[in-house]
Coordinates of C-alpha atoms in Angstrom, one line a residue:
M1 CA 4.2 15.8 5.4
T2 CA 6.8 13.1 4.5
K3 CA 6.0 9.8 2.9
R4 CA 5.3 6.9 5.0
P5 CA 8.5 5.0 6.0
F6 CA 7.3 1.7 4.4
I7 CA 7.9 3.3 0.9
V8 CA 11.3 2.4 -0.6
K9 CA 11.5 3.3 -4.3
N10 CA 13.8 1.6 -6.8
A11 CA 14.3 -1.5 -4.5
K12 CA 12.9 -4.7 -5.9
R13 CA 13.1 -6.4 -2.5
D14 CA 10.8 -3.8 -1.1
A15 CA 8.3 -3.9 -3.9
I16 CA 5.8 -5.7 -1.7
N17 CA 5.9 -2.7 0.7
E18 CA 4.7 -0.1 -1.7
R19 CA 1.4 1.7 -1.1
C20 CA -1.4 1.5 -3.7
P21 CA -0.3 3.8 -6.6
W22 CA -3.6 5.6 -7.0
C23 CA -2.8 8.2 -4.3
G24 CA 0.3 9.3 -6.2
D25 CA 2.6 11.8 -4.5
D26 CA 0.0 14.1 -2.9
P27 CA 0.6 14.1 0.9
L28 CA -3.1 14.6 1.7
Y29 CA -4.0 11.7 -0.6
Q30 CA -1.3 9.5 0.9
H31 CA -2.4 10.3 4.4
Y32 CA -6.0 9.4 3.4
H33 CA -4.8 6.1 1.9
D34 CA -2.6 5.2 4.9
H35 CA -5.1 6.0 7.7
E36 CA -8.6 6.0 6.3
W37 CA -9.3 4.3 3.0
G38 CA -10.4 0.7 3.6
V39 CA -10.7 1.0 7.4
P40 CA -14.0 -0.6 8.4
E41 CA -16.4 2.2 9.5
Y42 CA -19.5 1.5 11.5
D43 CA -20.4 4.9 12.8
D44 CA -23.7 6.1 11.3
R45 CA -22.7 9.8 11.0
A46 CA -19.4 8.9 9.4
L47 CA -21.1 6.6 6.9
F48 CA -23.7 9.2 6.1
E49 CA -20.9 11.7 5.5
C50 CA -19.0 9.4 3.3
L51 CA -22.0 8.4 1.2
N52 CA -22.8 12.0 0.5
L53 CA -19.2 13.0 -0.3
E54 CA -18.8 10.0 -2.7
G55 CA -22.0 11.3 -4.4
A56 CA -20.5 14.8 -4.5
Q57 CA -17.5 13.3 -6.3
A58 CA -19.6 12.1 -9.3
G59 CA -17.9 13.2 -12.4
L60 CA -14.9 14.5 -10.5
S61 CA -11.8 13.0 -8.8
W62 CA -11.9 12.0 -5.2
I63 CA -8.9 14.2 -4.3
T64 CA -11.0 17.2 -5.4
V65 CA -13.6 16.4 -2.8
L66 CA -11.0 15.3 -0.2
R67 CA -9.5 18.8 -0.4
K68 CA -12.9 20.3 0.3
R69 CA -13.9 17.8 3.0
E70 CA -13.2 19.9 6.0
H71 CA -15.2 22.8 4.5
Y72 CA -18.0 20.4 3.7
R73 CA -18.2 19.3 7.3
K74 CA -18.4 23.0 8.4
V75 CA -21.1 24.1 6.1
F76 CA -23.1 20.9 6.3
D77 CA -23.2 21.0 10.1
G78 CA -20.9 18.0 10.6
F79 CA -23.3 16.0 8.4
D80 CA -25.9 16.1 11.2
A81 CA -29.0 14.8 9.3
E82 CA -31.4 16.4 11.7
K83 CA -30.0 19.8 11.0
I84 CA -29.6 19.2 7.2
V85 CA -33.3 18.3 6.8
R86 CA -34.2 21.8 8.1
Y87 CA -32.2 23.6 5.4
D88 CA -34.4 26.2 3.7
D89 CA -34.1 28.0 0.4
R90 CA -31.8 30.6 2.0
K91 CA -29.4 28.0 3.2
V92 CA -29.4 26.3 -0.1
A93 CA -28.7 29.5 -1.9
A94 CA -25.7 30.2 0.4
L95 CA -24.4 26.7 -0.3
L96 CA -24.6 27.2 -4.0
Q97 CA -22.5 30.4 -3.7
D98 CA -19.8 28.7 -1.5
A99 CA -16.7 28.0 -3.6
G100 CA -15.5 25.7 -0.8
I101 CA -17.9 22.9 -2.0
I102 CA -19.0 21.4 -5.3
R103 CA -21.6 24.0 -6.3
N104 CA -24.0 21.7 -8.0
R105 CA -27.7 22.2 -7.2
L106 CA -28.6 18.6 -7.7
K107 CA -25.8 17.4 -5.4
V108 CA -26.8 19.8 -2.7
A109 CA -30.4 18.8 -3.0
A110 CA -29.4 15.2 -2.9
T111 CA -27.6 15.7 0.5
I112 CA -30.8 17.2 1.9
G113 CA -32.9 14.4 0.5
N114 CA -30.5 11.8 1.7
A115 CA -30.8 13.2 5.2
R116 CA -34.5 12.6 5.0
S117 CA -34.0 9.0 3.9
Y118 CA -31.4 8.4 6.6
L119 CA -33.8 9.6 9.3
A120 CA -36.6 7.6 7.8
L121 CA -34.4 4.5 8.3
R122 CA -33.8 5.5 11.9
D123 CA -37.6 6.0 12.4
E124 CA -38.0 2.3 11.4
G125 CA -35.6 1.3 14.1
L126 CA -32.7 0.7 11.6
T127 CA -29.2 2.1 11.9
L128 CA -27.5 3.1 8.7
S129 CA -24.5 1.0 9.7
D130 CA -26.5 -2.2 10.2
F131 CA -28.5 -1.5 7.0
L132 CA -25.4 -1.1 4.8
W133 CA -23.1 -3.7 6.4
D134 CA -25.8 -6.3 6.1
F135 CA -24.9 -6.4 2.4
V136 CA -21.6 -7.9 3.3
D137 CA -22.8 -10.0 6.2
G138 CA -21.3 -7.5 8.7
S139 CA -17.7 -8.2 7.8
P140 CA -15.2 -6.8 5.3
Q141 CA -14.7 -8.8 2.1
I142 CA -11.0 -9.3 1.7
N143 CA -9.9 -9.1 -2.0
H144 CA -6.5 -10.1 -3.3
F145 CA -5.8 -7.8 -6.3
H146 CA -2.2 -7.5 -7.5
T147 CA -2.7 -4.5 -9.9
L148 CA -5.1 -1.6 -10.3
K149 CA -6.4 -3.1 -13.5
E150 CA -7.8 -6.0 -11.5
V151 CA -9.9 -3.8 -9.2
P152 CA -13.5 -3.6 -10.4
A153 CA -15.4 -0.4 -10.7
V154 CA -18.6 -2.1 -9.6
T155 CA -19.7 -5.5 -8.2
P156 CA -23.1 -7.3 -7.9
V157 CA -23.2 -6.4 -4.2
A158 CA -22.7 -2.7 -5.1
E159 CA -25.5 -3.0 -7.6
A160 CA -27.8 -4.5 -5.0
M161 CA -26.9 -1.9 -2.4
S162 CA -27.4 0.9 -5.0
K163 CA -30.8 -0.5 -6.0
V164 CA -32.1 -0.6 -2.4
L165 CA -30.7 2.8 -1.5
K166 CA -32.4 4.3 -4.6
K167 CA -35.7 2.6 -3.5
R168 CA -35.2 4.2 -0.1
G169 CA -35.0 7.6 -1.7
F170 CA -31.2 8.2 -1.7
K171 CA -29.7 10.1 -4.6
F172 CA -26.3 10.0 -6.3
V173 CA -25.9 6.3 -5.2
G174 CA -25.3 4.6 -8.5
P175 CA -23.4 1.3 -8.4
T176 CA -20.0 2.8 -9.2
I177 CA -20.4 5.5 -6.5
V178 CA -21.6 2.8 -4.1
Y179 CA -18.7 0.6 -4.8
A180 CA -16.3 3.5 -4.2
F181 CA -18.1 4.0 -0.9
M182 CA -17.7 0.4 0.0
Q183 CA -14.0 0.6 -0.7
A184 CA -13.6 3.8 1.4
T185 CA -15.5 2.5 4.4
G186 CA -13.8 -0.9 4.5
M187 CA -16.7 -3.1 3.4
V188 CA -14.2 -4.4 0.9
N189 CA -10.5 -4.4 1.3
D190 CA -9.2 -3.4 -2.1
H191 CA -5.7 -2.4 -1.1
L192 CA -3.4 -4.2 -3.5
T193 CA -1.6 -7.2 -2.0
T194 CA 1.7 -5.4 -2.4
C195 CA 0.5 -2.6 -0.1
P196 CA 1.1 -2.9 3.7
R197 CA -2.4 -1.7 4.4
H198 CA -3.8 -4.9 2.8
R199 CA -2.1 -6.9 5.5
D200 CA -3.0 -4.4 8.2
L201 CA -6.7 -4.6 7.3
S202 CA -6.9 -8.3 6.7

């Protein structure tokens, strides 16, 4: 996969057209940056998937999880919460032997528990999308950061969302994980102002 055409290195006049540097030169990471990261996501299943994968990332780099994402989707039944809540000890044991995912017992258990919490929300007549997007009044917050150093690791909104998710029984949803989730799902636009995606998503 080649780099996106808006990248022109060593040209000062094109500096405003450089993608965010955090994705480096990895083609998979660049594709994720160019097509997914920061795009507003309102689909319940996709939000549930992202929330769990961000939790799986805890203590690791996102590219590690991104490389395993397709396998995660396969072994976790497309992140179908109704199927996940029925996982038994045999299924859990199989997951913990699967090198295609992060083999952490607490993280696997968290995904199953999160499925229960997700379905509990639905039983109350709430969609996960409405529940989460309500924290930003239903619309993306457009930030205007010029450098990576300016981008926060956590915000008061992320802290509030984390607190409510924990109260609802969700696991691996600390404020830092939640803010990364908000960035990924477009609840905030944290593309740098020099990145074309900032303009695209604003």
